[in-house]
C-alpha atoms as one frame of an Amber mdcrd trajectory, in Angstrom:
protein
 185.351  11.203  10.970 187.425  12.075  14.028 190.653  11.279  12.160 189.570
  13.414   9.215 188.707  16.266  11.548 192.106  16.002  13.250 193.831  15.954
   9.854 191.862  18.977   8.661 192.710  20.932  11.807 196.388  19.949  11.591
 196.618  20.940   7.924 194.931  24.248   8.660 197.282  25.023  11.531 200.364
  24.259   9.408 199.476  26.515   6.471 201.707  29.394   7.483 204.529  27.862
   9.477 207.395  30.244  10.184 211.040  29.278   9.763 214.324  30.828  10.829
 217.441  31.301   8.725 220.413  33.669   8.930 220.509  36.877   6.970 223.480
  36.816   4.574 225.958  39.656   5.015 224.931  41.204   1.715 224.442  44.912
   1.112 223.548  46.759  -2.071 226.494  48.460  -3.723 226.635  51.624  -5.801
 229.644  50.295  -7.733 228.788  50.324 -11.447 230.682  47.067 -12.088 228.752
  45.270  -9.340 225.433  46.592 -10.661 226.387  45.569 -14.216 227.132  42.035
 -13.004 223.733  41.906 -11.313 222.025  43.161 -14.459 223.779  40.490 -16.536
 222.634  37.721 -14.191 219.132  39.192 -13.934 218.467  39.355 -17.679 220.710
  36.492 -18.749 221.815  33.412 -16.749 219.407  33.987 -13.855 216.451  34.543
 -16.264 214.587  36.398 -13.503 212.156  38.152 -15.842 210.792  34.847 -17.115
 208.964  34.462 -13.823 208.747  37.945 -12.352 207.036  39.566 -15.326 203.472
  38.543 -16.120 202.937  37.439 -19.705 199.549  39.167 -19.712 201.302  42.510
 -19.250 203.595  42.134 -22.243 202.744  40.971 -25.776 204.734  38.057 -27.245
 208.096  39.158 -28.586 208.566  42.023 -26.123 212.270  42.637 -25.565 213.380
  41.562 -22.087 215.010  44.939 -21.534 211.618  46.622 -21.987 209.982  44.577
 -19.226 209.771  45.288 -15.502 209.578  42.582 -12.792 206.240  43.672 -11.343
 205.211  40.059 -10.694 201.953  38.237 -11.275 203.240  35.368 -13.419 201.046
  32.356 -12.683 202.368  28.846 -12.075 199.247  26.811 -12.776 199.982  23.576
 -10.905 197.685  20.637 -10.286 197.671  21.486  -6.576 197.883  25.252  -6.617
 198.115  28.524  -8.468 201.312  30.298  -7.433 201.857  33.941  -8.375 205.313
  35.475  -8.457 205.868  38.599  -6.343 206.482  42.111  -7.505 210.228  42.709
  -7.084 210.316  46.349  -8.141 211.091  48.954  -5.479 207.478  49.868  -4.759
 207.088  50.160  -0.962 203.499  48.885  -0.843 203.397  46.023  -3.342 207.076
  45.364  -4.088 210.352  44.946  -2.219 211.030  48.606  -1.516 210.575  48.260
   2.238 212.605  45.034   2.569 216.200  45.074   3.761 219.024  43.877   1.520
 219.573  40.976   3.908 215.923  39.896   3.715 216.091  39.754  -0.081 219.344
  37.803   0.037 217.874  35.394   2.614 214.928  34.652   0.343 217.261  33.862
  -2.557 219.555  31.650  -0.498 217.162  29.914   1.890 213.767  30.017   0.196
 212.159  31.878   3.088 209.859  34.830   2.532 210.227  38.087   4.402 207.483
  36.900   6.783 209.251  33.595   7.522 207.092  31.319   5.361 208.734  28.599
   3.247 208.485  29.303  -0.485 207.990  26.844  -3.305 211.458  26.007  -4.620
 211.298  27.735  -8.004 214.561  29.685  -7.678 217.920  27.879  -7.951 220.079
  30.386  -6.111 220.720  28.574  -2.791 224.425  28.033  -3.499 225.016  31.371
  -5.196 228.211  33.114  -4.098 227.957  36.128  -1.816 229.341  38.511  -4.424
 226.709  37.451  -6.964 223.943  37.811  -4.372 225.300  41.285  -3.721 225.278
  42.011  -7.456 221.644  40.944  -7.852 220.463  42.917  -4.828 222.441  45.931
  -6.074 220.779  45.766  -9.471 217.315  45.255  -7.959 217.723  48.510  -6.067
 218.041  50.358  -9.390 214.689  49.135 -10.754 211.982  51.825 -10.637 208.928
  51.110  -8.469 205.780  49.735 -10.079 202.600  49.514  -8.012 201.147  46.095
  -8.757 199.432  43.968  -6.129 199.587  40.378  -7.354 196.850  37.836  -6.518
 197.098  35.678  -3.426 198.314  32.130  -3.984 195.525  29.548  -4.188 195.838
  25.974  -2.914 193.295  23.196  -3.399 192.938  20.490  -0.753 195.892  18.517
  -2.121 197.949  21.684  -2.267 197.137  22.551   1.328 198.302  19.097   2.444
 201.520  19.429   0.438 202.095  22.902   1.842 201.456  21.685   5.382 203.826
  18.718   5.359 206.185  18.846   2.375 207.100  22.458   1.622 210.104  23.452
   3.700 212.996  25.859   3.174 215.660  24.306   0.966 218.797  26.307   1.562
 222.327  25.628   0.321 223.654  22.052   0.205 227.244  23.274   0.461 229.037
  26.279   1.903 228.394  29.087  -0.611 231.504  30.823  -1.844 232.248  34.302
  -0.592 233.459  35.321  -4.017 233.227  33.514  -7.326 235.656  34.490 -10.064
 234.398  33.998 -13.642 236.621  31.924 -15.891 236.554  29.440 -18.739 236.912
  26.364 -16.572 234.939  23.388 -15.275 234.469  24.784 -11.769 232.881  27.994
 -12.969 230.769  26.112 -15.510 229.423  23.914 -12.729 228.629  26.968 -10.651
 226.721  28.630 -13.500 224.821  25.481 -14.478 223.810  24.460 -10.959 223.661
  27.650  -8.909 222.668  30.392 -11.364 221.049  29.186 -14.597 219.304  26.141
 -13.062 220.223  23.834 -15.967 220.105  20.916 -13.543 216.602  21.948 -12.461
 215.036  21.042 -15.809 217.544  18.583 -17.269 217.199  16.264 -14.260 213.951
  14.417 -13.626 211.985  15.747 -10.646 208.865  15.093  -8.629 206.756  18.015
  -9.847 204.666  17.992  -6.676 207.562  18.525  -4.257 210.370  19.623  -6.589
 212.646  16.828  -5.318 215.190  15.393  -7.765 214.341  11.783  -8.618 216.631
  11.127 -11.593 220.363  11.186 -12.335 221.876  14.626 -12.841 221.473  15.991
 -16.370 220.001  12.737 -17.733 216.841  14.584 -18.789 213.385  13.094 -18.967
 211.523  15.805 -17.073 208.068  16.349 -18.547 207.098  20.016 -18.835 203.650
  21.208 -19.869 203.574  23.368 -22.979 202.155  26.821 -22.121 199.150  27.651
 -24.249 198.938  24.157 -25.705 197.112  21.630 -23.496 197.607  18.977 -26.170
 201.390  18.891 -25.987 204.284  18.691 -23.575 208.052  18.926 -23.752 210.665
  16.518 -22.403 214.055  17.791 -21.263 217.101  16.435 -23.093 219.802  14.164
 -21.749 222.883  16.405 -21.500 225.243  13.787 -20.079 228.157  12.634 -22.298
 226.574   9.244 -22.976 227.705   8.044 -26.409 224.294   6.715 -27.446 221.695
   8.960 -25.800 223.540  12.136 -24.815 221.990  14.936 -26.881 225.176  16.999
 -27.172 227.691  14.139 -27.121 228.954  14.870 -30.640 228.664  18.635 -30.433
 231.620  20.963 -30.637 232.001  23.923 -28.314 231.020  26.250 -31.166 227.899
  24.213 -31.952 226.883  24.572 -28.304 227.331  28.349 -28.446 225.516  28.590
 -31.794 222.504  26.737 -30.379 222.097  29.346 -27.669 222.485  32.189 -30.138
 219.705  30.681 -32.280 217.164  31.117 -29.480 213.810  29.364 -29.274 213.186
  26.811 -32.045 210.326  24.895 -30.390 207.622  27.409 -29.488 206.234  25.193
 -26.722 209.613  25.018 -24.951 209.766  26.460 -21.441 213.533  26.963 -21.640
 214.209  30.700 -21.285 215.985  31.020 -24.614 215.647  34.792 -24.903 217.485
  35.191 -21.613 220.042  32.502 -22.357 220.871  34.160 -25.680 222.501  36.829
 -23.509 225.067  34.437 -22.044 228.617  35.511 -22.852 230.656  33.175 -25.047
 233.052  32.505 -22.176 230.238  31.501 -19.813 228.810  29.114 -22.408 232.268
  27.620 -22.921 232.559  27.036 -19.186 229.156  25.298 -19.014 230.038  23.148
 -22.042 233.295  22.115 -20.359 231.426  21.182 -17.191 228.823  19.082 -19.023
 231.622  16.953 -20.451 232.548  15.942 -16.894 229.174  14.775 -15.561 228.505
  11.063 -15.255 227.311   9.511 -18.571 223.781   8.128 -18.197 222.034   6.055
 -20.837 218.576   7.593 -21.031 216.750   8.139 -24.302 214.591  11.248 -23.948
 213.692  12.210 -27.531 211.494  13.680 -28.899 211.639  17.088 -27.207 208.022
  17.892 -28.106 205.228  15.370 -27.706 201.833  16.186 -29.221 199.113  14.201
 -27.466 196.214  15.370 -29.611 195.679  17.374 -32.798 192.408  18.824 -31.555
């Protein structure tokens, strides 16, 4: 009983640990080209609206450009219910009162404006400074929406995970000051790993901590199907393995065409509507990069698994 009491007290005391991290030298720009770049990332490769707009506020099929990131999307995890914040410029419930550096720090280091470590849902730790600047610049153009989202809820298991396992992630390399788009492997790697988070779903992970536990791009990550408790999806193996690589025999044009086709499996969590907005050149760069990753033999099919017909 004494040990349990000590554990309970320790967990309680560690619920809102504060962390330090530098504020990136990022400031919102009024330059129309910079804002346009931020808008492209926001609606396309970065798929920000898929998490920062609540599905209950918009009927299925709503155009992304008609949605505002007023938050409230619920991640219904086994250990917690996590609600995304309002990132419109409202000063009471959004980011209107935050500095540009505070927003950039959250994106790069996974630390909230109050110093708390955030669950690692955003893949932007290694994003280049000029793209961080572009995103912050575009965010400053979004009109304010007053929407106070619910507080996050953690069950006992979630409180233990939060107390001991959730820490700021931060970059695992020195982020570039300026990335220059191009149809090449380096830029494709940057987009896939630091912007679009392709690695985040096409690599197996521990869904409790978010840690990668499988080879890069070998697939096999199980993802619950929203709205269908009797099914789940499994991410594809995107490595160039001759036998199990899903796109091994694809041409560059087939790769582009698949993105243009959008969502084909309704239960898929892949943000197809956002990814349809990728430019052809960016898709070519990602395709080039995927040809260079280490081939891993890992059969992941089928993409959709139905566990019950009830």
